[in-house]
Amino acid sequence: MNIKQYLDSTYLKTAEQAGISEEKNNLVAQEFIQEAIEEHFKLIMIRPEMVSLAKKMITEANSLVQIGTVIDFPEGTSLLEDKIQEALHAIQDGADDLDFVCNYMAFKNGEIDLVKEEILRCTQLGLAHNKVVKWIIEVAALTEKEIIQLSSLIKNVIVSNFEQELFPKVFVKSSTGFYKTENNLPNGATIPAIMMMLENASPLPVKAAGGVRTYEEAVAMIELGVKRIGTSGAKMIANGQNSNNEY
């Protein structure tokens, strides 16, 4: 299976998180962008401040690689208007995909109307600009019941407010890859979590992000039904090697 068109090659660390200088971190991001171009991956997922650079590099290379970025990353607790402004800036810089971190803490606290409004307005913004929108639900922070409920909530907002032909452009995504778990429990996509998402988000597509580190794991996710996979080890996975990257 040629899995490259499922892979969103991902580099989302700040210099502080990577333990390196800003200059070095920028170089690492550039290496990821260049690799995505050379390997013909579906998309390069990069921090918002790197989108304009990615756009320049991809345009100069006459490449078809798309650009994704994260919004309100990684906590998802910002005010709605701040999320919208960050998304608008990313659109202006040339992003194709907008991966919003859903305010899952508000959801867990029962602030359902707040979450519905966020999903509706941010999705409206993305689709109005012909972008792909993904909603990161952070499965490691949720119980199984909450994974089911939040996947269903996102599905219901989209199905109730948008035309059917737009459903393939709105994803439910498993993880940021940055959530800190206790006792080294998985903080990304797991088979049980993805199965719950697929069952309850349908007809919306699902992106498995975080924790997919081998070709076999990627194929298993695709065979389950995911349409995209986020990984910082895209080249190794595509070449059948195991990635030891954190995300």
mmCIF file of C-alpha atoms in Angstrom:
data_model
loop_
_atom_site.group_PDB
_atom_site.id
_atom_site.type_symbol
_atom_site.label_atom_id
_atom_site.label_comp_id
_atom_site.label_asym_id
_atom_site.label_seq_id
_atom_site.Cartn_x
_atom_site.Cartn_y
_atom_site.Cartn_z
ATOM 1 C CA MET A 1 0.000 0.000 0.000
ATOM 2 C CA ASN A 2 1.277 3.467 -0.913
ATOM 3 C CA ILE A 3 0.379 5.310 2.261
ATOM 4 C CA LYS A 4 2.036 8.653 1.466
ATOM 5 C CA GLN A 5 -1.248 10.288 0.472
ATOM 6 C CA TYR A 6 -2.633 9.487 3.909
ATOM 7 C CA LEU A 7 0.312 11.012 5.773
ATOM 8 C CA ASP A 8 0.344 14.484 7.297
ATOM 9 C CA SER A 9 4.049 14.900 8.074
ATOM 10 C CA THR A 10 4.077 16.805 11.345
ATOM 11 C CA TYR A 11 6.469 19.095 13.194
ATOM 12 C CA LEU A 12 4.807 21.181 15.896
ATOM 13 C CA LYS A 13 7.462 21.700 18.560
ATOM 14 C CA THR A 14 8.490 25.122 19.752
ATOM 15 C CA ALA A 15 12.210 25.716 20.271
ATOM 16 C CA GLU A 16 11.643 25.428 24.023
ATOM 17 C CA GLN A 17 9.832 22.093 23.670
ATOM 18 C CA ALA A 18 12.593 20.768 21.418
ATOM 19 C CA GLY A 19 15.313 22.042 23.757
ATOM 20 C CA ILE A 20 17.072 23.894 20.931
ATOM 21 C CA SER A 21 17.552 27.490 19.753
ATOM 22 C CA GLU A 22 14.945 29.322 17.686
ATOM 23 C CA GLU A 23 17.357 29.290 14.750
ATOM 24 C CA LYS A 24 17.874 25.529 14.977
ATOM 25 C CA ASN A 25 14.159 24.909 15.412
ATOM 26 C CA ASN A 26 13.441 26.903 12.257
ATOM 27 C CA LEU A 27 15.977 24.778 10.404
ATOM 28 C CA VAL A 28 14.324 21.578 11.653
ATOM 29 C CA ALA A 29 10.941 22.863 10.451
ATOM 30 C CA GLN A 30 12.461 23.674 7.048
ATOM 31 C CA GLU A 31 13.878 20.144 6.849
ATOM 32 C CA PHE A 32 10.413 18.700 7.510
ATOM 33 C CA ILE A 33 8.897 20.928 4.806
ATOM 34 C CA GLN A 34 11.584 19.938 2.303
ATOM 35 C CA GLU A 35 11.168 16.263 3.149
ATOM 36 C CA ALA A 36 7.404 16.487 2.591
ATOM 37 C CA ILE A 37 8.063 18.022 -0.835
ATOM 38 C CA GLU A 38 10.613 15.360 -1.805
ATOM 39 C CA GLU A 39 8.528 12.446 -0.483
ATOM 40 C CA HIS A 40 5.227 13.723 -1.969
ATOM 41 C CA PHE A 41 3.347 13.479 1.283
ATOM 42 C CA LYS A 42 -0.270 14.600 1.432
ATOM 43 C CA LEU A 43 0.479 17.533 3.714
ATOM 44 C CA ILE A 44 3.011 19.217 5.973
ATOM 45 C CA MET A 45 1.574 20.075 9.384
ATOM 46 C CA ILE A 46 3.499 22.995 10.821
ATOM 47 C CA ARG A 47 3.126 25.654 13.499
ATOM 48 C CA PRO A 48 1.260 28.843 12.465
ATOM 49 C CA GLU A 49 4.385 30.990 12.433
ATOM 50 C CA MET A 50 5.944 28.653 9.841
ATOM 51 C CA VAL A 51 3.029 28.583 7.376
ATOM 52 C CA SER A 52 4.261 31.450 5.201
ATOM 53 C CA LEU A 53 7.699 29.809 4.913
ATOM 54 C CA ALA A 54 6.116 26.486 3.962
ATOM 55 C CA LYS A 55 3.989 28.250 1.353
ATOM 56 C CA LYS A 56 7.076 29.881 -0.158
ATOM 57 C CA MET A 57 9.087 26.642 -0.258
ATOM 58 C CA ILE A 58 6.226 24.596 -1.721
ATOM 59 C CA THR A 59 5.410 27.216 -4.350
ATOM 60 C CA GLU A 60 9.051 27.503 -5.416
ATOM 61 C CA ALA A 61 9.269 23.710 -5.704
ATOM 62 C CA ASN A 62 6.070 23.609 -7.783
ATOM 63 C CA SER A 63 4.867 20.960 -5.341
ATOM 64 C CA LEU A 64 1.342 19.692 -4.643
ATOM 65 C CA VAL A 65 2.026 19.241 -0.909
ATOM 66 C CA GLN A 66 -0.647 20.972 1.127
ATOM 67 C CA ILE A 67 -0.072 22.998 4.285
ATOM 68 C CA GLY A 68 -1.829 22.396 7.572
ATOM 69 C CA THR A 69 -1.512 24.249 10.827
ATOM 70 C CA VAL A 70 -2.870 24.062 14.348
ATOM 71 C CA ILE A 71 -5.188 26.586 15.962
ATOM 72 C CA ASP A 72 -5.299 27.211 19.733
ATOM 73 C CA PHE A 73 -2.675 24.524 20.212
ATOM 74 C CA PRO A 74 -2.326 22.491 22.341
ATOM 75 C CA GLU A 75 -4.819 23.333 25.133
ATOM 76 C CA GLY A 76 -7.808 24.570 23.112
ATOM 77 C CA THR A 77 -9.080 26.822 25.897
ATOM 78 C CA SER A 78 -8.798 30.242 24.211
ATOM 79 C CA LEU A 79 -11.791 32.486 23.636
ATOM 80 C CA LEU A 80 -13.701 31.842 20.425
ATOM 81 C CA GLU A 81 -12.762 35.208 18.914
ATOM 82 C CA ASP A 82 -9.075 34.487 19.545
ATOM 83 C CA LYS A 83 -9.414 31.162 17.741
ATOM 84 C CA ILE A 84 -11.057 32.891 14.807
ATOM 85 C CA GLN A 85 -8.341 35.536 14.585
ATOM 86 C CA GLU A 86 -5.602 32.906 14.675
ATOM 87 C CA ALA A 87 -7.374 30.938 11.955
ATOM 88 C CA LEU A 88 -7.787 34.031 9.779
ATOM 89 C CA HIS A 89 -4.082 34.766 10.061
ATOM 90 C CA ALA A 90 -3.233 31.202 9.051
ATOM 91 C CA ILE A 91 -5.570 31.445 6.056
ATOM 92 C CA GLN A 92 -3.901 34.671 4.973
ATOM 93 C CA ASP A 93 -0.482 33.006 5.254
ATOM 94 C CA GLY A 94 -1.554 30.184 2.961
ATOM 95 C CA ALA A 95 -2.759 27.279 5.119
ATOM 96 C CA ASP A 96 -4.939 24.652 3.439
ATOM 97 C CA ASP A 97 -5.991 22.740 6.570
ATOM 98 C CA LEU A 98 -6.952 24.245 9.933
ATOM 99 C CA ASP A 99 -6.653 21.837 12.845
ATOM 100 C CA PHE A 100 -8.543 23.419 15.744
ATOM 101 C CA VAL A 101 -8.067 22.083 19.247
ATOM 102 C CA CYS A 102 -11.602 21.630 20.510
ATOM 103 C CA ASN A 103 -12.212 23.103 23.950
ATOM 104 C CA TYR A 104 -12.481 19.624 25.413
ATOM 105 C CA MET A 105 -12.138 20.947 28.969
ATOM 106 C CA ALA A 106 -15.265 23.046 28.486
ATOM 107 C CA PHE A 107 -16.969 19.932 27.124
ATOM 108 C CA LYS A 108 -15.891 17.902 30.154
ATOM 109 C CA ASN A 109 -17.237 20.688 32.394
ATOM 110 C CA GLY A 110 -20.640 20.552 30.737
ATOM 111 C CA GLU A 111 -20.339 23.816 28.762
ATOM 112 C CA ILE A 112 -21.923 22.204 25.732
ATOM 113 C CA ASP A 113 -23.324 25.376 24.146
ATOM 114 C CA LEU A 114 -19.884 26.991 24.221
ATOM 115 C CA VAL A 115 -18.387 23.984 22.430
ATOM 116 C CA LYS A 116 -21.188 23.858 19.851
ATOM 117 C CA GLU A 117 -20.765 27.565 19.069
ATOM 118 C CA GLU A 118 -17.011 27.149 18.674
ATOM 119 C CA ILE A 119 -17.400 24.202 16.321
ATOM 120 C CA LEU A 120 -20.049 25.957 14.257
ATOM 121 C CA ARG A 121 -18.333 29.308 13.829
ATOM 122 C CA CYS A 122 -14.803 28.041 13.270
ATOM 123 C CA THR A 123 -16.048 25.458 10.759
ATOM 124 C CA GLN A 124 -18.063 28.142 8.963
ATOM 125 C CA LEU A 125 -14.922 30.262 8.708
ATOM 126 C CA GLY A 126 -12.784 27.442 7.341
ATOM 127 C CA LEU A 127 -15.306 26.175 4.820
ATOM 128 C CA ALA A 128 -16.099 29.723 3.646
ATOM 129 C CA HIS A 129 -12.424 29.982 2.645
ATOM 130 C CA ASN A 130 -12.475 26.512 1.028
ATOM 131 C CA LYS A 131 -10.250 25.020 3.733
ATOM 132 C CA VAL A 132 -10.280 21.605 5.366
ATOM 133 C CA VAL A 133 -11.221 21.833 9.048
ATOM 134 C CA LYS A 134 -10.211 19.290 11.660
ATOM 135 C CA TRP A 135 -11.373 19.134 15.268
ATOM 136 C CA ILE A 136 -8.834 17.706 17.708
ATOM 137 C CA ILE A 137 -10.662 16.103 20.637
ATOM 138 C CA GLU A 138 -7.611 14.906 22.684
ATOM 139 C CA VAL A 139 -8.711 11.335 23.360
ATOM 140 C CA ALA A 140 -6.188 10.817 26.178
ATOM 141 C CA ALA A 141 -7.988 13.487 28.212
ATOM 142 C CA LEU A 142 -11.395 11.873 27.718
ATOM 143 C CA THR A 143 -13.181 8.818 29.014
ATOM 144 C CA GLU A 144 -14.569 6.347 26.493
ATOM 145 C CA LYS A 145 -18.020 7.818 27.048
ATOM 146 C CA GLU A 146 -16.684 11.333 26.433
ATOM 147 C CA ILE A 147 -14.915 10.252 23.216
ATOM 148 C CA ILE A 148 -18.241 8.913 21.957
ATOM 149 C CA GLN A 149 -20.179 11.980 23.092
ATOM 150 C CA LEU A 150 -17.752 14.586 21.722
ATOM 151 C CA SER A 151 -17.380 12.795 18.380
ATOM 152 C CA SER A 152 -21.176 12.679 18.139
ATOM 153 C CA LEU A 153 -21.525 16.336 19.129
ATOM 154 C CA ILE A 154 -19.153 17.470 16.375
ATOM 155 C CA LYS A 155 -20.927 15.247 13.855
ATOM 156 C CA ASN A 156 -24.333 16.598 14.848
ATOM 157 C CA VAL A 157 -23.255 20.249 14.574
ATOM 158 C CA ILE A 158 -21.836 19.682 11.087
ATOM 159 C CA VAL A 159 -24.672 17.531 9.782
ATOM 160 C CA SER A 160 -27.262 20.011 11.080
ATOM 161 C CA ASN A 161 -25.631 23.137 9.650
ATOM 162 C CA PHE A 162 -23.790 22.252 6.454
ATOM 163 C CA GLU A 163 -24.529 20.639 3.109
ATOM 164 C CA GLN A 164 -23.670 16.986 2.680
ATOM 165 C CA GLU A 165 -21.015 17.637 0.040
ATOM 166 C CA LEU A 166 -18.990 19.524 2.677
ATOM 167 C CA PHE A 167 -18.864 16.659 5.188
ATOM 168 C CA PRO A 168 -15.602 15.195 3.747
ATOM 169 C CA LYS A 169 -13.862 18.495 4.533
ATOM 170 C CA VAL A 170 -14.568 18.368 8.284
ATOM 171 C CA PHE A 171 -12.537 15.820 10.250
ATOM 172 C CA VAL A 172 -12.582 14.607 13.816
ATOM 173 C CA LYS A 173 -8.946 14.151 14.894
ATOM 174 C CA SER A 174 -7.701 12.122 17.838
ATOM 175 C CA SER A 175 -4.884 14.023 19.477
ATOM 176 C CA THR A 176 -2.453 16.915 19.700
ATOM 177 C CA GLY A 177 0.370 14.554 20.633
ATOM 178 C CA PHE A 178 1.307 16.942 23.456
ATOM 179 C CA TYR A 179 -1.084 15.851 26.195
ATOM 180 C CA LYS A 180 0.734 14.664 29.313
ATOM 181 C CA THR A 181 -0.601 11.352 30.571
ATOM 182 C CA GLU A 182 0.102 9.561 33.830
ATOM 183 C CA ASN A 183 2.044 6.283 34.048
ATOM 184 C CA ASN A 184 3.181 6.544 30.408
ATOM 185 C CA LEU A 185 -0.279 5.761 29.089
ATOM 186 C CA PRO A 186 -0.775 6.442 25.343
ATOM 187 C CA ASN A 187 -1.455 10.116 24.605
ATOM 188 C CA GLY A 188 -2.450 9.669 20.971
ATOM 189 C CA ALA A 189 -4.425 7.461 18.642
ATOM 190 C CA THR A 190 -5.243 3.967 19.875
ATOM 191 C CA ILE A 191 -7.281 1.346 18.043
ATOM 192 C CA PRO A 192 -10.170 1.463 20.581
ATOM 193 C CA ALA A 193 -10.332 5.284 20.510
ATOM 194 C CA ILE A 194 -10.229 5.421 16.718
ATOM 195 C CA MET A 195 -12.971 2.788 16.455
ATOM 196 C CA MET A 196 -15.197 4.849 18.745
ATOM 197 C CA MET A 197 -14.472 7.983 16.730
ATOM 198 C CA LEU A 198 -15.183 6.283 13.403
ATOM 199 C CA GLU A 199 -18.473 4.883 14.659
ATOM 200 C CA ASN A 200 -19.719 8.113 16.194
ATOM 201 C CA ALA A 201 -18.281 10.779 13.867
ATOM 202 C CA SER A 202 -19.531 9.161 10.655
ATOM 203 C CA PRO A 203 -20.211 10.500 8.010
ATOM 204 C CA LEU A 204 -17.358 12.849 8.942
ATOM 205 C CA PRO A 205 -13.844 11.510 8.245
ATOM 206 C CA VAL A 206 -11.387 10.715 11.039
ATOM 207 C CA LYS A 207 -7.703 11.583 11.365
ATOM 208 C CA ALA A 208 -5.509 9.396 13.571
ATOM 209 C CA ALA A 209 -2.799 11.532 15.142
ATOM 210 C CA GLY A 210 -0.211 10.711 17.759
ATOM 211 C CA GLY A 211 1.203 7.273 18.462
ATOM 212 C CA VAL A 212 1.282 5.850 14.920
ATOM 213 C CA ARG A 213 4.923 4.847 14.602
ATOM 214 C CA THR A 214 5.138 1.899 12.192
ATOM 215 C CA TYR A 215 4.006 1.085 8.658
ATOM 216 C CA GLU A 216 1.893 -1.756 10.062
ATOM 217 C CA GLU A 217 0.159 0.564 12.546
ATOM 218 C CA ALA A 218 -0.524 3.074 9.765
ATOM 219 C CA VAL A 219 -1.998 0.398 7.511
ATOM 220 C CA ALA A 220 -4.139 -0.878 10.391
ATOM 221 C CA MET A 221 -5.537 2.620 10.907
ATOM 222 C CA ILE A 222 -6.261 3.000 7.184
ATOM 223 C CA GLU A 223 -7.964 -0.385 7.087
ATOM 224 C CA LEU A 224 -10.139 0.673 10.022
ATOM 225 C CA GLY A 225 -11.277 3.634 7.932
ATOM 226 C CA VAL A 226 -9.192 6.693 8.842
ATOM 227 C CA LYS A 227 -8.562 9.102 5.978
ATOM 228 C CA ARG A 228 -5.487 10.874 7.340
ATOM 229 C CA ILE A 229 -2.623 10.047 9.719
ATOM 230 C CA GLY A 230 -0.547 12.630 11.549
ATOM 231 C CA THR A 231 3.021 11.647 12.400
ATOM 232 C CA SER A 232 6.448 13.184 12.853
ATOM 233 C CA GLY A 233 7.962 9.962 11.483
ATOM 234 C CA ALA A 234 6.259 10.013 8.082
ATOM 235 C CA LYS A 235 9.332 9.148 5.991
ATOM 236 C CA MET A 236 10.338 6.219 8.185
ATOM 237 C CA ILE A 237 6.783 4.882 8.283
ATOM 238 C CA ALA A 238 6.371 5.205 4.498
ATOM 239 C CA ASN A 239 9.633 3.308 4.019
ATOM 240 C CA GLY A 240 8.507 0.484 6.284
ATOM 241 C CA GLN A 241 10.735 1.420 9.191
ATOM 242 C CA ASN A 242 9.752 2.017 12.815
ATOM 243 C CA SER A 243 9.729 5.584 14.065
ATOM 244 C CA ASN A 244 10.764 6.337 17.641
ATOM 245 C CA ASN A 245 9.522 9.911 17.441
ATOM 246 C CA GLU A 246 7.268 11.066 20.238
ATOM 247 C CA TYR A 247 4.375 12.065 17.969
#
